[in-house]
XYZ file of C-alpha atoms in Angstrom:
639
model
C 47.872 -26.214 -15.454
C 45.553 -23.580 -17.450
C 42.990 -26.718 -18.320
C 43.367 -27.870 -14.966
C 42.823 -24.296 -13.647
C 39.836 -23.635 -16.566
C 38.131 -26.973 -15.117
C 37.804 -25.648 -11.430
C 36.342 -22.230 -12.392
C 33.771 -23.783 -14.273
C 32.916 -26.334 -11.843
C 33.076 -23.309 -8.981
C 30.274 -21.577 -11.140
C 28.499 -24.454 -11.603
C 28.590 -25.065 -7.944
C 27.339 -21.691 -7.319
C 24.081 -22.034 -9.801
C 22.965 -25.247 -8.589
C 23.652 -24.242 -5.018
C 22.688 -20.752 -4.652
C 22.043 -18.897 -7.552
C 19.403 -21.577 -8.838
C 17.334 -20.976 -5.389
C 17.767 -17.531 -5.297
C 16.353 -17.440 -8.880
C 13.154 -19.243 -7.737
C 12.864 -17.239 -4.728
C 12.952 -14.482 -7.067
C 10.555 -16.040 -9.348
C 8.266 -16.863 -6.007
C 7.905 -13.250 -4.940
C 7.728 -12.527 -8.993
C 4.261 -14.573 -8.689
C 2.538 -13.307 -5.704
C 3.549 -9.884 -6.744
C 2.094 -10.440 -10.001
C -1.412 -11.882 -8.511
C -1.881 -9.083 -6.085
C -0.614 -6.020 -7.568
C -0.131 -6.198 -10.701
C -2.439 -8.546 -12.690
C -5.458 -6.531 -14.644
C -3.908 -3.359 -13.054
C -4.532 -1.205 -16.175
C -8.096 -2.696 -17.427
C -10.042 -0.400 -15.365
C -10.711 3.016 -15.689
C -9.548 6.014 -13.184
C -11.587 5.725 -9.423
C -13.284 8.524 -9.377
C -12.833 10.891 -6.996
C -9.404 10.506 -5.729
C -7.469 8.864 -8.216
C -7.882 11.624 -11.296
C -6.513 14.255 -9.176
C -3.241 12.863 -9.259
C -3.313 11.341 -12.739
C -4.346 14.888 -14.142
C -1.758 16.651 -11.916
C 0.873 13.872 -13.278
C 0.088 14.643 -16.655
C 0.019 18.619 -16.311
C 3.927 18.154 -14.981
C 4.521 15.855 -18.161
C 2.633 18.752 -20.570
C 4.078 21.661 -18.916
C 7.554 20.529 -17.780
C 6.533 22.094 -14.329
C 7.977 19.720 -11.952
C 7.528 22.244 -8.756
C 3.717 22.855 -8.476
C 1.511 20.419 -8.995
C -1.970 21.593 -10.943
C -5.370 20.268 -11.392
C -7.801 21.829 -13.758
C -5.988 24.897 -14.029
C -5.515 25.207 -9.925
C -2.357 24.942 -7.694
C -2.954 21.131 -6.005
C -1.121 21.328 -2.367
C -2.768 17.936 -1.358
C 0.567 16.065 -1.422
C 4.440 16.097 -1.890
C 5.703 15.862 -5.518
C 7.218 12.690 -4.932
C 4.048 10.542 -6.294
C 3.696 13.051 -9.287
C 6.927 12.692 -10.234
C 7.176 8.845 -10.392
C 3.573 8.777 -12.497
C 5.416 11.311 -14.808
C 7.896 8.805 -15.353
C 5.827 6.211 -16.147
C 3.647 8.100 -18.164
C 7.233 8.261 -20.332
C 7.906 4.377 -20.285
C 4.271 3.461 -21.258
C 1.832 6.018 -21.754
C -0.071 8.136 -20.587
C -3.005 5.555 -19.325
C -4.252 3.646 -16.200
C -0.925 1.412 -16.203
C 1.471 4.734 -15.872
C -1.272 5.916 -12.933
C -1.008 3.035 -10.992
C 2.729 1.296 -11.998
C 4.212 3.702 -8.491
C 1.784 1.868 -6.264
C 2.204 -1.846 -7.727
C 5.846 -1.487 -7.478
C 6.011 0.113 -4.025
C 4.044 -2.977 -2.705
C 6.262 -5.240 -4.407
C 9.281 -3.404 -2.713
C 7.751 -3.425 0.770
C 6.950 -7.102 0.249
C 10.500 -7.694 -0.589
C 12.133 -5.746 2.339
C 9.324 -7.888 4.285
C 10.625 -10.914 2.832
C 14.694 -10.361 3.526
C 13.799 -9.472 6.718
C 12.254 -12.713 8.151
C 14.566 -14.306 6.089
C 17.822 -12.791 8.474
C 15.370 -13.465 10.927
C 15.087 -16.989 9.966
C 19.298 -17.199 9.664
C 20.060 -15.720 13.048
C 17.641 -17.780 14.980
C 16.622 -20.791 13.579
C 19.864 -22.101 12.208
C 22.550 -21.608 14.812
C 25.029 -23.429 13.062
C 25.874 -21.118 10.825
C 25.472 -18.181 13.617
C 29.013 -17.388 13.711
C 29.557 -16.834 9.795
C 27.088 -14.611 9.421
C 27.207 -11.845 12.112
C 27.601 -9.712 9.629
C 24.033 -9.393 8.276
C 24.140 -11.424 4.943
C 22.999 -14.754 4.156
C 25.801 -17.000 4.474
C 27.960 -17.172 0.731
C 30.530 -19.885 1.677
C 27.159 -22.356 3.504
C 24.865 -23.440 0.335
C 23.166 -25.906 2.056
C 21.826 -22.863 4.589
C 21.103 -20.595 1.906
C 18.681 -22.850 0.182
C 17.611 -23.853 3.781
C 17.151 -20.041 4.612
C 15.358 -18.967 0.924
C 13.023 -22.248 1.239
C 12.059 -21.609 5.055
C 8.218 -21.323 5.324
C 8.308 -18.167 7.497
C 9.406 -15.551 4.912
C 6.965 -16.718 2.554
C 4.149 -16.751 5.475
C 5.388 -13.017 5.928
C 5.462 -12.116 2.160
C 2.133 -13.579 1.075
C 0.208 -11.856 4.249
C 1.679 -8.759 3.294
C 0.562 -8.978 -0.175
C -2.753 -10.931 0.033
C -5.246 -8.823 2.668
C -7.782 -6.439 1.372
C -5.946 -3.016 2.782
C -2.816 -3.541 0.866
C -4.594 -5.201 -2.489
C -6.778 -1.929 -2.364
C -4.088 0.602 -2.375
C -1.548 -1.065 -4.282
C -4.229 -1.107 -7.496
C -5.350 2.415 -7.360
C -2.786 5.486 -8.190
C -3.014 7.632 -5.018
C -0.494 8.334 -2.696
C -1.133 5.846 -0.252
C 0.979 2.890 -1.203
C 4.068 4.894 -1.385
C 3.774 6.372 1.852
C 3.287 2.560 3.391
C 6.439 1.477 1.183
C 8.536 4.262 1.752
C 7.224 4.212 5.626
C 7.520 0.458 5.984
C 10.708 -0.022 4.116
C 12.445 2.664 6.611
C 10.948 0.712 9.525
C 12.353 -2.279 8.101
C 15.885 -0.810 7.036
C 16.368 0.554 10.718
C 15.866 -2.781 12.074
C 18.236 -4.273 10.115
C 20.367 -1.920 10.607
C 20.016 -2.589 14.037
C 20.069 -5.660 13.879
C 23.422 -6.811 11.828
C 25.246 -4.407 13.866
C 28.393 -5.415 13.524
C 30.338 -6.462 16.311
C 34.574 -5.893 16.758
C 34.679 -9.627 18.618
C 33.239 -11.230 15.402
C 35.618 -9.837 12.951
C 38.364 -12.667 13.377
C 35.524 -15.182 12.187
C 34.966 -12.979 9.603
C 37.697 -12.701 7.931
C 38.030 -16.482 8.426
C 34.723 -17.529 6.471
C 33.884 -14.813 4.259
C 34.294 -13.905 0.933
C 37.027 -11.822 -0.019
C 34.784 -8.961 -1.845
C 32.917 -9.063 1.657
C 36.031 -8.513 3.955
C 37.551 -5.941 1.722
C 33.654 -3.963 1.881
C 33.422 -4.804 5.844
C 36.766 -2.870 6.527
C 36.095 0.573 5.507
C 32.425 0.116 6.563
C 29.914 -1.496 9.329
C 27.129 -3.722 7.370
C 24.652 -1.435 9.644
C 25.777 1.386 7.976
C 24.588 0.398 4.760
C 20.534 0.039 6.512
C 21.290 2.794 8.284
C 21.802 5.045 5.106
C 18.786 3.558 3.188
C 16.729 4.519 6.706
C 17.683 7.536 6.187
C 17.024 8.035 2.463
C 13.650 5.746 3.150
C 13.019 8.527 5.320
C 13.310 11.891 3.058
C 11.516 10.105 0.500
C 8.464 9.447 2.598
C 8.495 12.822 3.489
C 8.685 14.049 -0.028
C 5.349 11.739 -0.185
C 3.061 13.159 2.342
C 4.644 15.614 4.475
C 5.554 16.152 7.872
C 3.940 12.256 8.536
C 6.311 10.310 6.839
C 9.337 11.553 9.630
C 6.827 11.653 12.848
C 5.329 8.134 12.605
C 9.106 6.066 11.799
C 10.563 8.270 14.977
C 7.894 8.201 17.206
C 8.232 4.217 16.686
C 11.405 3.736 17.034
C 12.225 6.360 20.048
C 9.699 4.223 22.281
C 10.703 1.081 20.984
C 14.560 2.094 21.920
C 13.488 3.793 24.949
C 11.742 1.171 26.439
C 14.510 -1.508 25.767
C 16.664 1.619 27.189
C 18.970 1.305 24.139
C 18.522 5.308 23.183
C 21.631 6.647 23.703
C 24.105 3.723 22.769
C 21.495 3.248 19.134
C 21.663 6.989 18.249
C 25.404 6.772 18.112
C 25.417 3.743 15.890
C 23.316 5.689 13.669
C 25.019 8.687 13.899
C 22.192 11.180 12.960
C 24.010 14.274 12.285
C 25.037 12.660 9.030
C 21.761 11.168 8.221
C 20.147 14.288 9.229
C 22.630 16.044 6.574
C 21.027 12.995 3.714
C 17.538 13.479 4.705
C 17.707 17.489 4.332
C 19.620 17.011 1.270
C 16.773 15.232 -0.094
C 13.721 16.936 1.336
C 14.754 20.688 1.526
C 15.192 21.378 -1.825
C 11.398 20.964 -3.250
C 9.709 22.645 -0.127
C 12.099 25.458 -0.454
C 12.278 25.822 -4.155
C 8.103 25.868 -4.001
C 7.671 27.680 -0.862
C 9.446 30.668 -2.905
C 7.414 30.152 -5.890
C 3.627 30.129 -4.313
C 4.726 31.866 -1.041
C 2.036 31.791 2.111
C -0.690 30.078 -0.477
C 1.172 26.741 -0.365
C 2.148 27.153 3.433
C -1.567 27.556 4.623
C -2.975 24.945 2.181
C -0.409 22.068 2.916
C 1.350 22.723 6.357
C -1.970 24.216 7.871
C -5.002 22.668 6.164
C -3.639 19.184 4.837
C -1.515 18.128 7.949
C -2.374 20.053 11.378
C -5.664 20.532 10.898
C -6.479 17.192 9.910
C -5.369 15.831 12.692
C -7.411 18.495 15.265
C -10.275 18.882 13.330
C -12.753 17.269 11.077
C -11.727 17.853 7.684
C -14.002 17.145 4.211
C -16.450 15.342 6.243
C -14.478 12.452 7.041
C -15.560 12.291 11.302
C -15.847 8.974 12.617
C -16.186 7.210 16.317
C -13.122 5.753 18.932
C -13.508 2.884 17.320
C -13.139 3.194 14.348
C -9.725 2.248 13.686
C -10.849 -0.861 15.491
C -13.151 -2.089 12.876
C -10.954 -0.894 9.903
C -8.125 -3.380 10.767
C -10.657 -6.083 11.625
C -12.199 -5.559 7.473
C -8.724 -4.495 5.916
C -6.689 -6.925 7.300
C -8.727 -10.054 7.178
C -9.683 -12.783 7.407
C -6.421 -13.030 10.004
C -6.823 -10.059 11.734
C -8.634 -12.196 14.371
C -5.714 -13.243 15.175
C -4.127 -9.978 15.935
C -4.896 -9.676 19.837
C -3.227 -13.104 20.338
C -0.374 -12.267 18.154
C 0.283 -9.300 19.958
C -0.051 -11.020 23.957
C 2.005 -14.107 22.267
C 5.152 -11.498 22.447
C 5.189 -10.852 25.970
C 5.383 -7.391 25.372
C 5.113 -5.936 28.955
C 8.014 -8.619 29.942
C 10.390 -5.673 29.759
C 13.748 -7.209 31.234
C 12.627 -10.164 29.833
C 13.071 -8.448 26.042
C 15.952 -6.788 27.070
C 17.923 -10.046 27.720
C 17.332 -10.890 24.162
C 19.396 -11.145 20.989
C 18.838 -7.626 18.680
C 17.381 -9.855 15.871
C 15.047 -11.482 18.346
C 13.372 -8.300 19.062
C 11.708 -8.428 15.748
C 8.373 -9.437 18.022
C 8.659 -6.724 20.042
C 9.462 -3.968 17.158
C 6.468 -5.086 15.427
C 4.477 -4.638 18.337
C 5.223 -1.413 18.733
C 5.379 -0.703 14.971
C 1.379 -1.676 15.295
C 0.399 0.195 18.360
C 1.725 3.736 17.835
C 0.131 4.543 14.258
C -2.894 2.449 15.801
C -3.289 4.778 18.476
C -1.838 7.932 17.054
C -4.520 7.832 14.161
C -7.253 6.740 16.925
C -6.103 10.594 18.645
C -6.585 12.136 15.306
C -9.617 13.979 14.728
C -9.984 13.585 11.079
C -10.186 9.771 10.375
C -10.096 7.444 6.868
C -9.718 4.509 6.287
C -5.984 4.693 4.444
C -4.768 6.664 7.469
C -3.797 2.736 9.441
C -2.320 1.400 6.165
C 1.043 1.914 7.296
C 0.586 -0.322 10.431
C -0.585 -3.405 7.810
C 3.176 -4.516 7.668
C 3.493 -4.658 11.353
C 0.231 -6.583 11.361
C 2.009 -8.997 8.650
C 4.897 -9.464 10.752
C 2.867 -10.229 14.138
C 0.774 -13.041 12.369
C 3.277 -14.591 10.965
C 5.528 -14.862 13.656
C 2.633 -16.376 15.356
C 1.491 -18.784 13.307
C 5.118 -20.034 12.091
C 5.470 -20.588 16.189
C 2.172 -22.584 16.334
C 3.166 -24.689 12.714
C 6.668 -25.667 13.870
C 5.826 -27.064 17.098
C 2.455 -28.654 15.440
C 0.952 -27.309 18.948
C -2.843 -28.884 19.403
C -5.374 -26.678 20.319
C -5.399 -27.973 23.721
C -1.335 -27.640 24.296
C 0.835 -24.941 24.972
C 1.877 -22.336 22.638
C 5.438 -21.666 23.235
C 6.149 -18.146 23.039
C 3.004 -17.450 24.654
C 3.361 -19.803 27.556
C -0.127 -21.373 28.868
C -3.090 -19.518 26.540
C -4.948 -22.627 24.555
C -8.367 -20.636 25.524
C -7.169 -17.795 23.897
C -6.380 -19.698 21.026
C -9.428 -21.218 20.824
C -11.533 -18.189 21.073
C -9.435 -16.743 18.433
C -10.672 -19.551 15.886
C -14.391 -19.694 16.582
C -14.119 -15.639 16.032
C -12.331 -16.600 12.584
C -14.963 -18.849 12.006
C -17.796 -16.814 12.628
C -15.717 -13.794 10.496
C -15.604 -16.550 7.743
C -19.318 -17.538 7.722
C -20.238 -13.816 8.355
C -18.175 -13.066 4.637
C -20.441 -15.801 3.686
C -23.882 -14.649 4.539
C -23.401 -11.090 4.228
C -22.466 -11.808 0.235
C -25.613 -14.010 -0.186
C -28.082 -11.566 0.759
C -25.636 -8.220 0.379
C -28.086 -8.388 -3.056
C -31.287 -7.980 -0.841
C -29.273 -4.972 0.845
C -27.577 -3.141 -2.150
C -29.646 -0.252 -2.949
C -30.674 2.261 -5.366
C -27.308 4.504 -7.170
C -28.409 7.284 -9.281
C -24.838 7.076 -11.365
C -25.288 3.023 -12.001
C -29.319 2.536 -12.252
C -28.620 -0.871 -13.780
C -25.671 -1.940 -11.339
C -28.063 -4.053 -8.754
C -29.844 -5.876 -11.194
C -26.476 -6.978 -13.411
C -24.814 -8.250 -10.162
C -27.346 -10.290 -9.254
C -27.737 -11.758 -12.125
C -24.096 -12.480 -12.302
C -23.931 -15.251 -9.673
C -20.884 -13.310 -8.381
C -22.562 -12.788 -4.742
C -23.389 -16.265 -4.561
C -20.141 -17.443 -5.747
C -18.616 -15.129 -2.517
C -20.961 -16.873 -0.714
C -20.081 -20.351 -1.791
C -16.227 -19.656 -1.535
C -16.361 -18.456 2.728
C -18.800 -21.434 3.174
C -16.546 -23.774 1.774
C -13.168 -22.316 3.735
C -15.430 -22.129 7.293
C -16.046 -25.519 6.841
C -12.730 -26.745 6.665
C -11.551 -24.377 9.374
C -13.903 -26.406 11.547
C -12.488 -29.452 9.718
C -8.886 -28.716 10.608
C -9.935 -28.001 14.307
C -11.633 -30.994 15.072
C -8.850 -32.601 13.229
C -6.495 -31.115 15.348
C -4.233 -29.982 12.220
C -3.563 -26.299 12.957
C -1.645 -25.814 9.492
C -4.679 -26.496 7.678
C -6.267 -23.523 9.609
C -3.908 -21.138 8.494
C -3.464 -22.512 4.680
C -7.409 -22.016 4.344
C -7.525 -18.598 5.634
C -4.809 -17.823 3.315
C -5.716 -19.657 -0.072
C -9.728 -19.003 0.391
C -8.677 -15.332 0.270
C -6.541 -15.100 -2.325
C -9.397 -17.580 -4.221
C -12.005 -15.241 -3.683
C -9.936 -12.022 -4.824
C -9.194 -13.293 -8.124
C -12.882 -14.845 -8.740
C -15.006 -12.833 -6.685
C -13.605 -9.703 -5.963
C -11.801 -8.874 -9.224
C -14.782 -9.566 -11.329
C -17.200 -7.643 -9.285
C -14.567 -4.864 -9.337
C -15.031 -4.704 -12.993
C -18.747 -4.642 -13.383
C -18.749 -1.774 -11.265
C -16.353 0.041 -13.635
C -18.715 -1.100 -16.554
C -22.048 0.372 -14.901
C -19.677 3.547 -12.691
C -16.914 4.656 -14.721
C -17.063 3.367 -18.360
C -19.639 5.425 -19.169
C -18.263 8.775 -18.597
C -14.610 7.042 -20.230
C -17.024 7.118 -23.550
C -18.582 10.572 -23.014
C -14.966 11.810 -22.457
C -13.714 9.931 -25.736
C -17.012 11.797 -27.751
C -15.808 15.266 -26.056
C -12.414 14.746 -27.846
C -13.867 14.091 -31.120
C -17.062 16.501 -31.031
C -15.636 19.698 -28.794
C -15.256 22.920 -30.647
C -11.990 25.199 -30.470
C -12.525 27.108 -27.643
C -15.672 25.439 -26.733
C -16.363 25.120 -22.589
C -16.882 21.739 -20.785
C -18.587 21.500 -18.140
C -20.440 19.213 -15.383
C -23.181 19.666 -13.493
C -24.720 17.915 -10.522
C -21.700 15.725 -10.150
C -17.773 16.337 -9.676
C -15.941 13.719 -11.533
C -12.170 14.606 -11.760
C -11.957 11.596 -13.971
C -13.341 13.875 -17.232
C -10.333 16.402 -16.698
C -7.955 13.488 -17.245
C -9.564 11.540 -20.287
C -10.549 14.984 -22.239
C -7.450 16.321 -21.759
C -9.421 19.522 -20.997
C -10.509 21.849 -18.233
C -13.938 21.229 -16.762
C -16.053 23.592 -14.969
C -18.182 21.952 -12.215
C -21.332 23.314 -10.784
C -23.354 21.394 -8.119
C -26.881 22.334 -8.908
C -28.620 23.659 -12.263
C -29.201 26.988 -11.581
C -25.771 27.662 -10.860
C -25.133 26.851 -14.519
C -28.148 29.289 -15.700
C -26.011 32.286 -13.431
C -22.857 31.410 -15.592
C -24.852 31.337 -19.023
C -26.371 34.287 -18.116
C -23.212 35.904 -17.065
C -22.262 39.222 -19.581
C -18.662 37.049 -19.588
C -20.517 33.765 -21.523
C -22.641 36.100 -23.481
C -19.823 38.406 -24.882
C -18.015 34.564 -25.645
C -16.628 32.967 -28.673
C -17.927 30.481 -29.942
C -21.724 30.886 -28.897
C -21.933 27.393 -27.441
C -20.331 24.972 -24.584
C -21.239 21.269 -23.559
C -22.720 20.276 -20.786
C -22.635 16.705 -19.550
C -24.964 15.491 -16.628
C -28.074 13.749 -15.527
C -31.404 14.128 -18.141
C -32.768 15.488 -14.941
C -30.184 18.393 -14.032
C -30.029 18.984 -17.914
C -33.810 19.859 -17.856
C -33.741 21.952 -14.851
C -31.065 24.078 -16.204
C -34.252 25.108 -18.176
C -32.951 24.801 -22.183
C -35.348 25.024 -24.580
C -35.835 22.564 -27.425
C -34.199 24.573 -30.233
C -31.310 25.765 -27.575
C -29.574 22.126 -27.529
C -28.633 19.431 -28.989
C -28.048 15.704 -27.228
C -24.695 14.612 -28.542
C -24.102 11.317 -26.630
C -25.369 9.399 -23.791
C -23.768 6.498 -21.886
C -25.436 4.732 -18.657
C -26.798 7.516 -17.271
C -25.217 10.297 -18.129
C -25.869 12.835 -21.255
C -23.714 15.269 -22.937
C -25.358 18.322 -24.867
C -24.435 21.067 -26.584
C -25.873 24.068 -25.797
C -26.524 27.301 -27.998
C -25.949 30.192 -25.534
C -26.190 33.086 -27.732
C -30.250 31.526 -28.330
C -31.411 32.482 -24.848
C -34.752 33.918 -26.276
């Protein structure tokens, strides 16, 4: 009996690795790679971006020096800019592997890799609810079915989560932010993966009539869990934690964008009332202050009104009423920002969108929960579209949030058009009678294509003049890399035009995909670093000669430009000062003169360094690197 019992519990495991562990493993292994190609390949071979990036690195590294985890610092000043939430994750890293690019940028690499994963689940339940009704009734719970193999592996190999995983990952918004170590990324994740969590939640609500099938087909771990609590609860909690911790990443945004989606989204289906029960927000309002309060109190009493005004007034309202640092642009320009950042599919967004029917309100409300996934995305999309539009102060970052939503859209499209093989000149299904449409939307991809192309060809004719990089221009072209752009669009616009007079839609969408992804790893990425070479390698080896050469109690200090970048490699406070004479004040100053020791570097342009008016016998050149020179000057020679 024990041999006989022995024999089925290893063939029951066996079972369960070839049938579902085995695929699960490779879908693992699947996200593993395009994870690894997008984010985190090369992620720590190039120096800090100035001007952004260094900020937080430095302010990171002051929390890891000082053990201040409250109030963030940059070259000896408070930094209100952002939540500690980003600081205290680089911290951390800086503990598993350095203090170095990969510790910067690690928060932002894995917080795509998270979104992307939520992404994936999600058109995976997706997939299970609606494309495979036969196992409908075991799985009303919200999991993948555990006692149906054969739908598991049909479920994990199903082209539509990997359509929605690899658009999430491979566009040039997403790639951007997920490489640099900025805030960004983790406000999209956190953002995204909330979004995402509420809609399962949602979704895999589970219903009293389905709990006899239940306990019929499922596991026995799963009935046990399922009778003290509702699958949705478990979404509904990590919405809520999602939540706090996107608030602890850029303020006051990370709770009004989620709400303002959802509210219409449930208000419009009319759903409000009978939703905000199921996710009963007087304990999730408990989590979410549990999370948040703490910090904002704890440094509220420490820097009082000063960290009120700077964050609460400057950093969040007034950005959005007013023009702040500069950054004013048109109505538009939202408009052309998701046409560059999410391309080359973004072409495709304005079909996507009319595919769902959207203004077919009775229409949506007749619907499944899980087959409002259309319909969420849509309005996922158009409120941070239009609520950043409103906004006064605009960048480019500000619509990275709505990127998922974008993701979601396309490839709910294009999985539509792909299974029913629909011909250009046929109906496309979910959007009833619209092959013009279509068909405008590829000649615009193919003139977006071919414009990639010609615009890198003779970007070189364009490109001018950069006081940092003198020699950039002429080491690009002479790298081929522009022409190799060139050649890479060419080559994907003509099959696009291939596939369409071929009629094989498919190919459309597999060349759109794979001729971006082949021209980030051979064009982008290597262009990326030869502008590191000529921008921010230089000042990497200035920083490295200030270690070895400065003085005890020596100054630093920059002039002409700000680069935050020399804080973080010298390990040192620098003094900036935009224009020569402003240094002569300071040397001048009875403060400097009265100093100890009688000299201070100065790193800048030959040109700024001669205006500050030094004579020969008054410096000394230390180093130069591209175009930059460092000096040390004898201040108690002024005569």
């Amino acid at each position: 009996m024990k041999l006989s019992s022995d024999r089925e519990i290893k063939t029951f495991f066996l079972h369960q690795i070839q049938s579902r562990w085995f695929p699960g493993i490779l879908a693992i292994l699947g996200l593993g790679l395009i994870s690894w190609l997008a984010f985190f390949q090369n992620l720590g071979n190039w120096g800090l971006l100035d001007e952004t990036e260094p900020l937080f690195a430095e302010a990171s590294r002051q929390m890891l020096v000082t053990g201040d985890w409250i109030t963030p610092y940059f070259n000896q000043e408070t930094r209100f800019d952002k939540p500690p939430l980003i600081y205290w994750l680089m911290t951390i890293f800086y503990r598993i592997v350095g203090v170095n690019e990969w510790g910067v940028r690690l928060p932002s690499a894995f917080s795509a890799f998270i979104l992307m994963g939520l992404g994936f689940y999600t058109l995976s339940y997706y997939v299970q609810k609606t494309q495979f009704s036969a196992i409908k009734d075991e799985t009303k719970v919200g999991y993948i079915s555990l006692s149906d193999q054969p739908c598991f592996r049909r479920v994990i190999f199903h082209p539509l989560p990997w359509i929605g995983a690899a658009l999430i990952a491979f566009n040039p918004e997403i790639l951007a932010w997920a490489r640099i170590g900025v805030s960004d990324m983790l406000l999209t994740s956190c953002m995204g993966s909330a979004l995402f969590a509420f809609f399962l939640g949602y979704s895999t609500r589970l219903d009293p009539i389905s709990e006899s099938g239940f306990k019929e087909h499922s596991d026995l771990m799963f009935k046990q869990f399922n009778q003290r609590l509702n699958p949705s609860d478990i979404w509904y909690l990590a919405f809520y934690i999602l939540l706090a911790l996107a608030v602890l990443t850029k303020g006051p945004v990370g709770i009004v964008l989620p709400l303002l989606i959802i509210s219409s989204f449930l208000i419009y289906l009319g759903k409000g009332r009978k939703i905000l029960q199921e996710m009963r927000p007087f304990r999730g309002g408990l989590i979410f202050l549990g999370i948040t309060l703490p910090w904002y109190i704890v440094v509220t009493l420490i820097n009082g009104q000063n960290y009120i005004n700077s964050f609460f007034g400057y950093h969040n309202f007034e950005r959005f009423t007013s023009v702040v640092n500069h950054h004013a642009a048109p109505w538009y320009f939202y408009f052309i920002v998701v046409l560059v950042g999410f391309a080359p599919f973004s072409v495709y967004l304005p079909i996507a969108i009319a595919s769902t029917k959207f203004w077919k309100r009775r229409c949506w409300q007749r619907q499944s929960r899980i087959q409002q996934l259309p319909l969420f995305a849509v309005f996922w999309f158009a409120v941070i579209f239009i609520f950043f539009t409103v906004a006064v102060t605009k960048l480019p970052s500000y619509v990275l949030p709505l990127i998922p939503a974008s993701a979601l859209l396309i490839s709910l499209f294009w999985h539509n058009i792909i299974k029913n093989n629909h011909p250009v000149n046929s109906n496309m299904g979910l959007a009833g009678d619209i092959p013009k449409a279509f068909s405008v939307s590829i000649i615009f991809n193919i003139l977006l294509v071919f414009s990639a192309s010609v615009a890198s060809y003779f970007s070189k004719n364009f490109i001018g003049y950069d006081a940092e990089m003198p020699d950039f221009r002429a080491d690009l072209q002479a790298s081929g890399l522009l022409n190799r752009s060139a050649l890479i669009w060419l080559i994907t616009g003509i099959g696009i035009i291939l596939s369409w007079w071929k009629k094989r839609i498919s190919g459309i969408f597999l060349l759109n995909l794979f001729g971006f992804i082949i021209f980030f790893i051979w064009a982008a990425t290597p262009t990326y670093n030869l502008l590191d070479h000529h921008r921010q390698e230089p000042l990497r080896n200035l920083a490295q000669t200030v270690v070895q050469q400065r003085q005890i109690g020596e100054e630093l200090m920059m002039v002409g430009f700000k680069k935050p970048s020399l804080v973080f490699y010298t390990q040192h406070p620098v003094q900036y000062y935009p224009e020569p004479g402003d240094v002569i004040n300071y040397i001048n100053s009875p403060k400097v003169k009265n100093s100890s020791p009688k000299t201070l570097l100065i790193l800048g342009h030959p040109r700024e360094l001669t205006n500050i008016g030094l004579k020969p016998n008054q410096y000394k050149i230390i180093d130069q690197a591209g175009s930059y020179q460092l000096i040390r000057a004898n201040i108690g020679n002024r005569e």
